[in-house]
XYZ file of C-alpha atoms in Angstrom:
755
model
C 16.131 -9.132 -4.519
C 19.499 -8.938 -6.261
C 21.944 -10.918 -4.125
C 24.995 -10.879 -6.429
C 26.282 -7.541 -5.175
C 25.749 -8.520 -1.541
C 27.553 -11.867 -2.001
C 30.543 -10.190 -3.623
C 30.714 -7.579 -0.873
C 30.623 -10.323 1.750
C 33.444 -12.180 -0.023
C 35.546 -9.036 -0.049
C 35.059 -8.696 3.692
C 36.206 -12.292 4.195
C 39.159 -12.144 1.829
C 40.447 -8.728 2.826
C 42.341 -6.420 0.435
C 42.688 -7.717 -3.105
C 45.188 -6.592 -5.730
C 43.773 -4.251 -8.332
C 43.299 -5.921 -11.715
C 45.017 -4.617 -14.804
C 43.191 -1.646 -16.245
C 42.144 -0.200 -12.901
C 40.419 -1.471 -9.776
C 36.871 -2.736 -10.111
C 34.224 -2.329 -7.432
C 32.231 -5.225 -6.054
C 29.196 -4.200 -8.091
C 30.827 -3.157 -11.322
C 29.194 -4.852 -14.271
C 26.488 -6.545 -12.186
C 23.976 -3.698 -12.083
C 22.073 -1.699 -14.662
C 22.243 1.938 -13.600
C 20.174 4.728 -15.104
C 21.666 8.187 -14.459
C 19.442 11.195 -15.107
C 20.938 14.006 -17.185
C 18.485 16.827 -16.486
C 18.352 19.654 -19.006
C 15.265 20.908 -17.129
C 17.454 21.478 -14.106
C 20.199 23.185 -16.088
C 17.633 25.514 -17.659
C 16.228 26.386 -14.256
C 19.586 27.227 -12.674
C 20.586 29.199 -15.784
C 17.378 31.240 -15.597
C 18.246 32.158 -12.000
C 21.891 32.912 -12.745
C 23.023 30.316 -10.214
C 26.091 29.350 -12.193
C 25.815 25.635 -11.415
C 27.298 23.347 -14.020
C 24.594 20.749 -13.434
C 25.169 18.802 -16.623
C 28.921 18.857 -16.046
C 28.471 17.334 -12.598
C 26.028 14.739 -13.899
C 28.469 13.810 -16.643
C 31.217 13.477 -14.039
C 29.187 10.923 -12.065
C 28.405 9.009 -15.232
C 32.051 8.959 -16.298
C 33.249 7.905 -12.864
C 30.830 4.959 -12.641
C 31.513 3.869 -16.213
C 35.219 3.995 -15.449
C 34.655 1.577 -12.596
C 32.895 -0.886 -14.857
C 29.251 -0.055 -14.183
C 26.645 -0.528 -16.919
C 25.424 3.095 -16.994
C 22.735 4.487 -19.279
C 22.013 8.216 -19.433
C 18.304 9.013 -18.945
C 16.638 12.235 -20.040
C 13.967 14.173 -18.170
C 11.427 12.738 -20.605
C 12.535 9.197 -19.751
C 11.262 9.728 -16.206
C 7.745 9.960 -17.637
C 8.057 6.363 -18.868
C 7.672 4.015 -15.899
C 8.255 0.935 -18.047
C 11.609 2.342 -19.135
C 12.618 2.976 -15.527
C 11.812 -0.636 -14.715
C 14.659 -1.734 -17.010
C 17.205 -0.487 -14.447
C 18.235 -1.847 -11.064
C 19.031 1.628 -9.758
C 18.229 5.162 -10.885
C 20.712 7.862 -9.839
C 19.721 11.524 -9.472
C 22.604 13.949 -9.342
C 21.687 17.609 -8.679
C 18.217 17.164 -10.179
C 16.481 20.347 -9.057
C 13.642 20.299 -11.588
C 11.248 17.434 -12.140
C 7.680 17.161 -13.378
C 5.031 15.858 -11.001
C 4.404 12.718 -13.043
C 8.119 11.955 -13.163
C 8.444 12.318 -9.408
C 5.448 10.044 -8.840
C 6.897 7.485 -11.259
C 10.042 7.333 -9.155
C 7.951 6.758 -6.019
C 6.189 3.878 -7.786
C 9.489 2.569 -9.159
C 11.034 2.352 -5.712
C 7.893 0.914 -4.135
C 7.861 -1.928 -6.661
C 11.260 -3.117 -5.442
C 13.873 -1.015 -7.230
C 16.621 1.307 -5.997
C 17.008 5.091 -6.111
C 20.100 7.072 -5.111
C 20.003 10.855 -4.930
C 23.400 12.560 -4.835
C 22.039 15.885 -3.531
C 18.983 17.883 -4.610
C 15.984 15.753 -5.331
C 13.180 17.603 -7.196
C 12.684 21.137 -5.925
C 10.995 22.661 -8.957
C 7.834 21.520 -10.704
C 7.780 22.733 -14.324
C 4.208 21.404 -14.701
C 2.566 24.124 -12.613
C 1.446 27.052 -14.738
C 2.820 30.386 -13.580
C 5.100 28.754 -11.031
C 7.741 27.279 -13.302
C 10.514 28.882 -11.304
C 9.120 28.171 -7.856
C 10.167 25.483 -5.429
C 7.878 22.647 -4.425
C 7.832 24.358 -1.038
C 6.163 27.417 -2.538
C 3.867 25.431 -4.803
C 2.584 23.196 -2.029
C 2.915 25.478 0.987
C 4.525 22.693 2.990
C 8.110 22.023 3.960
C 7.335 18.325 3.941
C 6.880 18.533 0.191
C 10.055 20.422 -0.589
C 11.107 17.226 -2.344
C 7.837 16.588 -4.120
C 6.216 13.141 -3.946
C 9.626 11.639 -3.135
C 9.087 12.807 0.436
C 7.071 9.613 0.787
C 10.225 7.638 0.148
C 12.602 9.917 2.010
C 10.316 10.552 4.998
C 12.203 13.666 6.032
C 11.217 17.309 5.929
C 13.179 20.238 4.553
C 14.273 22.852 7.083
C 16.678 25.210 5.328
C 19.692 25.663 3.077
C 22.723 26.707 5.008
C 26.174 27.385 3.770
C 29.493 29.211 3.763
C 30.561 26.658 6.340
C 33.048 23.914 6.802
C 31.372 20.625 7.717
C 32.393 17.088 8.529
C 30.406 13.996 7.588
C 30.782 11.274 10.210
C 29.821 7.642 9.544
C 27.056 5.965 11.539
C 26.588 2.201 11.867
C 24.798 1.143 8.683
C 25.216 -1.433 5.871
C 26.123 1.350 3.421
C 29.048 2.331 5.632
C 30.087 -1.320 5.973
C 29.860 -1.717 2.206
C 32.012 1.387 1.651
C 34.659 -0.056 3.967
C 34.684 -3.333 2.044
C 35.049 -1.478 -1.262
C 38.077 0.389 0.095
C 39.525 -2.871 1.397
C 39.061 -4.430 -2.027
C 41.167 -1.623 -3.466
C 43.924 -2.081 -0.935
C 42.993 1.106 0.938
C 42.524 1.649 4.650
C 39.021 2.139 6.040
C 40.268 3.361 9.415
C 39.052 6.929 8.806
C 35.702 7.269 7.000
C 35.118 10.961 7.684
C 34.673 13.542 4.934
C 35.561 17.251 5.192
C 34.410 20.243 3.145
C 35.900 23.697 3.388
C 33.773 26.900 3.758
C 31.749 28.133 0.828
C 29.682 25.031 0.175
C 25.924 25.065 0.668
C 24.170 21.996 2.015
C 20.589 21.000 2.765
C 19.289 20.935 6.324
C 16.538 18.412 7.074
C 14.817 16.608 9.907
C 12.949 13.317 10.019
C 9.191 12.959 10.371
C 8.045 12.168 13.928
C 6.246 9.045 12.701
C 9.182 7.967 10.545
C 9.501 4.182 10.437
C 11.573 3.603 7.319
C 14.445 6.082 7.224
C 17.820 5.644 8.909
C 20.960 7.761 9.077
C 24.294 6.613 7.652
C 26.235 9.897 7.572
C 25.897 12.608 10.192
C 26.787 16.157 9.124
C 28.456 18.392 11.712
C 29.129 22.094 10.946
C 32.673 23.102 11.864
C 32.326 26.830 11.254
C 29.631 29.499 11.475
C 26.862 29.076 8.923
C 25.858 32.097 6.868
C 22.204 32.826 6.202
C 20.781 30.108 8.417
C 18.991 30.540 11.717
C 19.131 26.808 12.376
C 22.852 26.536 13.086
C 24.492 24.992 15.128
C 23.962 21.292 15.644
C 24.427 17.979 13.930
C 22.021 17.072 11.152
C 21.531 14.240 8.675
C 24.300 14.097 6.117
C 22.884 11.103 4.275
C 19.937 8.815 4.916
C 18.665 5.499 3.641
C 15.025 4.442 3.454
C 13.297 1.118 2.940
C 10.077 2.045 1.180
C 7.523 -0.666 0.409
C 9.603 -3.211 -1.546
C 12.430 -0.892 -2.552
C 15.272 1.211 -1.187
C 16.365 4.826 -1.433
C 19.594 6.553 -0.410
C 19.880 10.346 -0.189
C 22.936 12.593 0.295
C 22.275 16.069 1.717
C 25.534 17.359 0.355
C 27.155 16.965 -3.052
C 29.432 13.906 -3.071
C 30.287 14.518 -6.713
C 32.507 17.372 -5.530
C 34.646 14.762 -3.743
C 34.977 12.340 -6.665
C 38.572 11.958 -7.875
C 37.625 12.770 -11.474
C 35.803 15.978 -10.476
C 37.679 17.189 -7.373
C 36.028 20.582 -6.919
C 38.231 23.019 -4.994
C 40.803 20.220 -4.609
C 38.407 18.556 -2.159
C 39.175 14.989 -3.281
C 42.906 15.349 -2.522
C 42.516 16.026 1.195
C 44.352 13.233 2.995
C 42.618 11.682 5.989
C 44.322 10.389 9.120
C 44.413 6.917 7.539
C 46.586 8.225 4.712
C 43.779 7.754 2.193
C 42.517 10.624 0.067
C 38.954 11.438 1.013
C 37.928 11.341 -2.651
C 38.359 7.561 -2.487
C 36.212 7.390 0.656
C 33.457 9.539 -0.855
C 33.443 7.407 -4.006
C 33.136 4.263 -1.875
C 30.095 5.750 -0.134
C 28.459 6.478 -3.504
C 29.153 3.015 -4.879
C 28.045 1.314 -1.665
C 24.800 3.327 -1.655
C 24.114 2.115 -5.207
C 24.802 -1.505 -4.211
C 22.634 -1.224 -1.088
C 19.723 0.345 -2.986
C 19.929 -2.365 -5.655
C 19.843 -5.190 -3.119
C 16.182 -4.664 -2.274
C 15.883 -7.489 0.207
C 14.943 -5.311 3.136
C 11.811 -5.183 5.210
C 8.515 -3.829 3.978
C 7.709 -0.218 4.753
C 3.948 0.227 4.814
C 2.553 3.639 3.914
C -0.422 5.233 5.636
C -1.276 8.343 3.610
C -4.057 9.927 5.609
C -5.170 13.543 5.888
C -8.236 14.255 8.024
C -10.221 17.261 9.143
C -12.700 18.128 11.863
C -14.171 21.349 13.235
C -15.452 22.840 16.477
C -18.415 25.035 15.577
C -20.096 27.944 17.347
C -23.692 28.704 16.262
C -25.051 32.100 17.344
C -27.897 34.234 16.040
C -25.482 36.173 13.860
C -23.722 33.329 12.101
C -21.606 30.219 12.229
C -17.985 30.293 13.351
C -15.632 27.337 13.140
C -12.155 26.302 14.168
C -11.291 23.832 11.437
C -8.429 21.444 12.082
C -6.461 19.342 9.627
C -4.270 16.565 10.927
C -2.282 13.597 9.688
C -2.472 10.302 11.588
C -0.430 8.568 8.868
C 3.317 8.188 8.451
C 4.010 10.275 5.326
C 3.273 13.891 4.492
C 0.080 14.785 2.661
C -1.002 17.911 0.846
C -4.444 18.824 -0.397
C -7.359 21.252 -0.442
C -9.323 22.222 2.660
C -13.042 22.982 2.174
C -15.596 24.731 4.419
C -19.244 24.740 3.299
C -22.534 25.833 4.860
C -26.022 24.880 3.575
C -29.126 26.755 4.756
C -32.307 25.010 5.990
C -33.571 24.738 2.396
C -30.384 22.964 1.310
C -28.952 25.965 -0.555
C -25.177 26.365 -0.485
C -24.575 29.732 1.198
C -20.867 29.453 1.993
C -18.126 27.698 0.046
C -14.500 28.477 0.841
C -11.314 26.640 -0.115
C -7.731 26.687 1.069
C -5.377 25.204 -1.491
C -2.063 23.416 -1.013
C -2.454 22.704 2.672
C 0.374 20.392 3.752
C 0.446 18.358 6.936
C 3.387 16.503 8.434
C 2.687 13.160 10.105
C 1.550 13.506 13.687
C 0.894 17.257 13.476
C -2.293 19.319 13.748
C -3.060 22.695 12.152
C -5.941 25.085 12.883
C -7.757 27.463 10.527
C -10.567 29.921 11.272
C -13.716 29.801 9.145
C -17.056 31.591 9.385
C -20.428 32.210 7.778
C -21.530 35.630 8.977
C -25.247 36.234 8.352
C -28.366 36.220 10.523
C -29.445 32.611 10.914
C -33.041 31.588 10.364
C -35.019 30.972 13.528
C -36.354 27.701 12.157
C -34.591 24.805 10.531
C -31.004 23.622 10.745
C -27.884 24.556 8.825
C -25.523 21.872 7.629
C -21.810 22.529 8.076
C -19.620 20.373 5.822
C -15.830 20.293 5.915
C -13.470 18.325 3.704
C -9.775 17.660 3.271
C -9.009 16.307 -0.182
C -5.457 14.985 -0.533
C -5.497 15.468 -4.273
C -1.971 16.643 -5.101
C -0.331 15.233 -7.141
C -3.356 12.932 -7.489
C -4.102 10.588 -4.633
C -7.846 11.076 -4.397
C -8.260 10.632 -0.636
C -11.353 12.569 0.530
C -12.196 12.959 4.224
C -15.533 14.650 4.998
C -17.199 15.573 8.292
C -20.593 17.226 8.813
C -22.711 18.805 11.528
C -26.283 20.177 11.683
C -26.717 23.291 13.839
C -29.520 25.701 14.747
C -29.401 29.387 15.588
C -28.051 29.953 19.070
C -27.341 26.257 19.601
C -24.068 26.893 21.429
C -20.318 26.607 21.071
C -17.714 23.870 20.732
C -20.007 21.657 18.638
C -17.961 18.848 17.074
C -18.423 17.684 13.482
C -18.853 13.946 12.829
C -17.272 11.692 10.209
C -19.427 11.358 7.094
C -18.790 7.910 5.678
C -21.052 8.370 2.665
C -19.083 11.364 1.381
C -15.606 10.170 2.347
C -13.724 8.044 -0.160
C -10.326 6.775 -1.201
C -7.883 4.334 0.313
C -5.129 5.578 2.584
C -3.330 2.322 3.381
C -0.558 1.031 1.144
C 1.357 -2.124 1.969
C 2.542 -4.561 -0.703
C 1.373 -7.476 1.415
C -2.211 -6.173 1.483
C -4.214 -6.394 -1.746
C -7.766 -5.117 -1.636
C -9.843 -6.986 -4.190
C -12.919 -4.840 -4.639
C -15.267 -3.451 -7.235
C -17.904 -0.758 -7.242
C -20.466 -3.185 -5.793
C -20.676 -6.812 -4.635
C -21.131 -8.069 -8.192
C -18.021 -6.273 -9.421
C -16.118 -7.407 -6.328
C -16.853 -11.048 -7.163
C -15.536 -10.425 -10.685
C -12.361 -8.825 -9.303
C -11.831 -11.820 -7.040
C -12.321 -14.124 -10.018
C -9.749 -12.135 -11.990
C -7.317 -12.305 -9.071
C -7.551 -16.113 -9.119
C -6.631 -16.166 -12.830
C -5.967 -19.311 -14.824
C -8.354 -18.588 -17.707
C -9.518 -20.268 -19.803
C -9.896 -23.082 -17.295
C -10.543 -26.737 -18.159
C -14.269 -27.335 -18.389
C -15.101 -23.636 -18.686
C -17.463 -23.657 -15.686
C -18.745 -20.746 -13.642
C -20.924 -21.070 -10.528
C -23.628 -18.496 -9.771
C -25.014 -17.601 -6.351
C -27.413 -14.924 -5.222
C -25.886 -11.504 -4.584
C -28.372 -11.153 -1.744
C -26.313 -13.690 0.185
C -28.025 -16.387 2.161
C -27.393 -20.079 2.781
C -27.466 -21.191 -0.861
C -24.595 -18.880 -1.684
C -22.520 -20.056 1.280
C -22.706 -23.739 0.375
C -21.676 -22.926 -3.239
C -18.021 -22.332 -2.340
C -16.989 -26.008 -2.286
C -18.917 -26.655 -5.501
C -17.007 -23.887 -7.292
C -13.731 -25.344 -6.000
C -14.684 -28.850 -7.133
C -15.247 -27.534 -10.673
C -12.236 -25.157 -10.475
C -14.730 -22.426 -11.290
C -15.081 -18.837 -10.127
C -18.044 -18.036 -7.902
C -19.972 -15.093 -9.343
C -22.990 -13.233 -8.018
C -26.167 -12.218 -9.767
C -29.283 -10.265 -9.016
C -32.515 -12.229 -8.681
C -34.146 -11.224 -11.949
C -31.276 -10.239 -14.263
C -27.548 -10.638 -14.742
C -25.725 -7.424 -13.875
C -24.291 -5.868 -17.025
C -20.686 -6.237 -15.868
C -21.259 -9.934 -15.103
C -22.720 -10.505 -18.562
C -19.674 -8.829 -20.137
C -17.294 -10.944 -18.029
C -18.729 -14.342 -18.900
C -18.953 -13.471 -22.606
C -15.313 -12.356 -22.751
C -13.633 -14.958 -25.019
C -10.473 -14.819 -22.909
C -12.366 -16.235 -19.928
C -13.482 -19.320 -21.866
C -16.799 -19.639 -20.027
C -19.208 -22.062 -21.695
C -21.026 -23.749 -18.768
C -22.838 -22.343 -15.757
C -24.230 -23.893 -12.578
C -26.844 -21.950 -10.615
C -27.025 -22.673 -6.891
C -30.407 -22.004 -5.283
C -34.051 -22.087 -6.144
C -36.017 -19.527 -8.111
C -36.760 -17.534 -4.970
C -33.025 -16.743 -4.842
C -32.165 -16.627 -8.569
C -35.181 -16.251 -10.815
C -36.039 -18.153 -13.987
C -35.241 -15.047 -16.043
C -31.545 -15.315 -15.126
C -31.497 -19.001 -16.078
C -33.093 -18.162 -19.430
C -30.572 -15.383 -19.997
C -27.664 -17.733 -19.281
C -29.023 -20.357 -21.638
C -29.243 -17.740 -24.387
C -25.615 -16.765 -23.778
C -24.041 -20.193 -23.235
C -26.369 -22.719 -24.792
C -29.517 -24.530 -23.742
C -27.756 -27.649 -22.439
C -24.863 -25.848 -20.773
C -26.748 -24.319 -17.848
C -27.899 -26.337 -14.849
C -29.429 -25.527 -11.492
C -28.931 -27.097 -8.062
C -31.711 -26.151 -5.708
C -34.192 -27.639 -3.311
C -37.305 -26.725 -1.362
C -35.197 -25.738 1.654
C -31.670 -24.600 2.426
C -30.980 -28.026 3.930
C -32.074 -29.806 0.763
C -30.099 -27.425 -1.470
C -26.911 -27.974 0.568
C -27.434 -31.756 0.414
C -27.854 -31.637 -3.373
C -24.716 -29.493 -3.707
C -22.837 -32.114 -1.641
C -23.975 -34.843 -4.029
C -22.692 -32.864 -7.004
C -19.342 -32.282 -5.289
C -18.992 -36.028 -4.689
C -20.015 -36.850 -8.243
C -17.580 -34.310 -9.679
C -14.593 -35.377 -7.591
C -15.206 -39.112 -7.448
C -12.401 -40.916 -5.659
C -10.666 -37.575 -5.061
C -13.350 -36.672 -2.529
C -12.176 -38.101 0.800
C -15.507 -38.062 2.629
C -14.898 -35.023 4.787
C -17.783 -32.702 5.602
C -18.201 -29.317 7.275
C -21.396 -28.705 9.217
C -22.876 -25.466 10.538
C -26.205 -24.049 11.607
C -28.240 -23.170 8.523
C -30.096 -20.521 10.488
C -26.975 -18.795 11.902
C -24.712 -18.133 8.944
C -21.791 -16.210 10.473
C -19.852 -19.406 11.179
C -20.628 -20.710 7.698
C -18.957 -17.617 6.223
C -15.782 -18.425 8.121
C -15.966 -22.049 6.958
C -16.452 -21.250 3.258
C -12.737 -20.981 2.430
C -11.966 -24.162 4.356
C -14.712 -25.949 2.432
C -13.252 -24.722 -0.858
C -9.677 -25.570 0.091
C -10.481 -29.172 1.062
C -13.256 -29.617 -1.534
C -15.549 -30.617 1.299
C -19.259 -29.871 1.058
C -20.831 -27.577 3.615
C -24.009 -29.062 5.113
C -26.583 -27.357 7.314
C -28.157 -28.501 10.560
C -30.472 -26.882 13.058
C -29.327 -26.132 16.588
C -30.971 -29.251 18.049
C -31.753 -31.303 14.950
C -30.092 -32.887 11.941
C -32.664 -32.505 9.135
C -33.449 -35.533 6.992
C -31.727 -34.227 3.803
C -28.565 -33.585 5.820
C -28.701 -37.088 7.326
C -28.935 -38.629 3.881
C -26.033 -36.540 2.581
C -23.881 -37.446 5.587
C -24.563 -41.145 5.061
C -23.597 -40.869 1.400
C -20.510 -38.708 1.918
C -18.977 -40.684 4.799
C -19.663 -44.213 3.544
C -16.891 -46.357 2.145
C -13.320 -45.519 3.109
C -12.838 -43.990 6.572
C -13.879 -40.340 6.507
C -11.415 -37.760 7.853
C -14.279 -36.370 9.863
C -17.237 -34.093 10.300
C -16.018 -30.632 11.295
C -18.484 -28.378 13.096
C -18.319 -24.586 12.717
C -19.702 -22.902 15.813
C -20.191 -23.493 19.499
C -22.949 -25.341 21.327
C -25.078 -22.208 21.211
C -25.618 -22.835 17.471
C -24.928 -26.601 17.140
C -25.871 -28.436 20.314
C -23.903 -31.185 22.020
C -26.745 -33.585 21.179
C -26.400 -32.806 17.483
C -22.637 -33.299 17.707
C -23.208 -36.701 19.322
C -25.468 -37.633 16.421
C -22.895 -36.449 13.877
C -20.255 -38.596 15.553
C -22.222 -41.604 14.376
C -21.149 -40.820 10.817
C -17.471 -39.939 11.350
C -15.146 -38.506 14.015
C -16.103 -34.933 14.881
C -14.045 -31.810 15.508
C -15.537 -28.489 16.561
C -14.385 -24.881 16.059
C -16.011 -23.053 18.946
C -14.923 -19.512 19.657
C -15.985 -16.610 21.802
C -17.281 -14.853 18.675
C -17.650 -15.431 14.940
C -14.182 -13.882 14.540
C -12.662 -16.286 17.040
C -14.413 -19.229 15.379
C -13.130 -18.143 11.952
C -9.602 -17.847 13.366
C -9.854 -21.376 14.766
C -11.067 -22.661 11.401
C -8.145 -20.893 9.727
C -5.704 -22.543 12.104
C -7.320 -25.916 11.457
C -6.895 -25.351 7.727
C -3.173 -24.671 8.189
C -2.737 -27.598 10.567
C -4.161 -29.912 7.895
C -2.276 -28.685 4.842
C -2.983 -24.997 4.113
C -0.358 -22.279 4.499
C -0.129 -18.844 6.104
C 1.757 -17.577 3.030
C -1.532 -16.300 1.598
C -4.482 -15.228 3.741
C -7.991 -14.007 2.982
C -9.633 -11.265 5.030
C -13.323 -10.475 4.708
C -16.175 -8.937 6.607
C -17.857 -10.982 9.299
C -20.920 -8.819 8.759
C -21.251 -8.758 4.943
C -21.003 -12.427 3.931
C -21.080 -12.147 0.138
C -17.449 -11.053 -0.103
C -16.338 -13.913 2.133
C -18.135 -16.507 0.033
C -16.737 -15.100 -3.238
C -13.226 -15.347 -1.748
C -13.649 -19.081 -1.085
C -12.643 -20.455 -4.515
C -9.698 -18.018 -4.738
C -8.401 -19.095 -1.335
C -9.015 -22.714 -2.251
C -6.737 -22.280 -5.269
C -4.104 -20.659 -3.044
C -4.545 -23.243 -0.256
C -5.044 -20.267 2.049
C -7.101 -19.696 5.216
C -9.774 -17.046 5.730
C -10.037 -14.599 8.628
C -13.070 -12.447 9.380
C -13.185 -8.972 10.890
C -15.742 -6.306 11.745
C -15.845 -3.448 9.310
C -14.640 -0.642 11.580
C -11.499 -2.140 13.132
C -9.503 -5.360 13.052
C -10.801 -7.802 15.635
C -8.398 -9.116 18.288
C -8.675 -12.747 17.151
C -7.534 -12.287 13.526
C -4.949 -9.808 14.837
C -3.474 -12.535 17.041
C -3.241 -14.946 14.111
C -1.558 -12.356 11.896
C 0.911 -11.426 14.625
C 1.807 -15.059 15.273
C 2.142 -16.081 11.618
C 2.898 -12.840 9.786
C 6.557 -13.694 9.219
C 5.467 -16.412 6.776
C 2.890 -14.201 5.083
C 3.414 -12.685 1.654
C -0.089 -11.582 0.714
C -3.441 -10.755 2.308
C -6.385 -10.788 -0.103
C -9.003 -8.402 1.283
C -12.427 -9.156 -0.128
C -14.571 -6.081 -0.653
C -14.301 -2.308 -0.467
C -14.198 0.019 2.511
C -17.903 -0.489 3.186
C -17.087 -4.122 3.999
C -13.567 -3.847 5.489
C -12.531 -0.296 6.341
C -9.096 1.175 5.789
C -8.911 1.587 9.536
C -9.163 -2.205 9.852
C -6.235 -2.504 7.444
C -4.209 -0.113 9.591
C -4.814 -2.685 12.319
C -3.523 -5.396 9.973
C -0.304 -3.439 9.426
C 0.069 -2.998 13.167
C -0.407 -6.727 13.761
C 2.107 -7.872 11.148
C 5.715 -8.295 12.310
């Protein structure tokens, strides 16, 4: 967020017209912003090769000179500079003026640049030519990608509009629409002692403009100038009608403003065809009005304090298949349930009963607008075997420029099976994330061991005092779940290991000098983590620097962990305890983050019994100063009322009892917030795969954040309710695990739940 420009604009509105200072009037943003203006020799070369006669560099220089004359800190960027994302990050706003040619990497860098929270202003003609594509140097993105939605290259994700046509030899009028950019332009005029009573712009015949429309699923783009043709358009079948003249988009953390005509022609220092000197009904030359729009767009784009604009980049395919004796025929569909355009390669494959690939066809550069569906005909024409089944496999790979989303569906058919047979989603072959929202951070590795390492890295703070790391079994189980509070008590990451050997990536992590690991605590007996792992750790860290906490049962192990937590924390441990059923671990998974956040041990009971080790631990933990309580995770179906009555003899009890494990976890999360945690950061993990939830515990404890659980396939209603009610305070959701634990579809539900 860059509030200086906004504050100055607001002051101008309050103070009204101000006298121009000596040396020329200054805008509200002059000198406060770092502006990078692209001077594109690639574009000039392209228009020269086509004999277009555009003085692209001259127009770009005119914009640079105008802004510099108004006091802006303007740096000229080359085409090559767009390949350097770190260089772009030095500027508050990047301005594109008549940039027709841009390499794919440069265009993607600008998408990233805006998404990170920066501003982009395009004064007509975002990238239309991709010099990277061999043999198509002179072609438009439209031709390269076979999709109008990608006429502007990857920047269509920011713009969220689709190209329709060029149309020209017309006179048009640009009318203002209610928008902060228009309000800012009015304040700039007022600051220069000029009237803002007439904000329209006129262009005489002979000027070509772009014609666009917005995506049906557009959530981020708004209009601020409406373009109305005033005369007959030449060479366009889409006339008449009003169309966007300029739009503004809030994309992820950043902002983007786009003009569909060339405002440089209106600037007083360029004044093409005497356009700038036309006097409006207010008595003000329209060149001043156009300049105010440009400057206000720059100020608006720089003040990136707008709302988030989540991106769902999702291309999918399915097919309806007919299987006869003479072959396989398919209607293959590609569709886009996301909110930005995607382009990729469409595959159709057939494998015979022996597994041999007998058909492999591809359709390249297939583009799909959001909300639309396209159909293609495919076939494998050959007599089918009378025995065995054929596997039909279809795929849509959104790989251009390089997003790596792969959606695969399959179907097994036999000769003469019938028609209209629907393919089914193939999870094993599908891959790649399609949800992008800056509030949602998926912390995942290639497997559960790597995921725990990623979570540890996310927590940061290395080297930590003491240099401890806590190990639990990657197979999950009760020992691992009670380890969360121990890791928090030692301010240590919770890592996972296989039973008989440290995974190679875990070994590399703990021996990285930057992590500062020199002590390890193993939680669980040798049936969970074998002696060979303990020996390996002693060889790496030292004989006396590895210890184990384990007992003959899960109840004994949890009690011994509780004793170590109390010993470690001393007077800082307030006597609180969390209790759950040691034989029904779903509720324990939801309690793990709460245990870590409060540094309370997690003890196990049976449904109708408090085992002796647990009784002893409760007596020890709750003795002395008044305990804040014994909190029970789960309803009476897992921890009976009789057990609760017995627990009340140690300290006051409180119970989280929900209709499901997801409801119980949501109640635990609310309890955490009610007693000191915050909704600013939230953890989300699988309620079915517990290892990711337990590894999240120490991270969430460091963040003082609650944990919500969800099924893999879709966000459950109970966490959705919590996110909807508290999402305004939320800045980050840490998702533990990959798509096999929490699917992208569940994260789409998260986006839908957030305000």
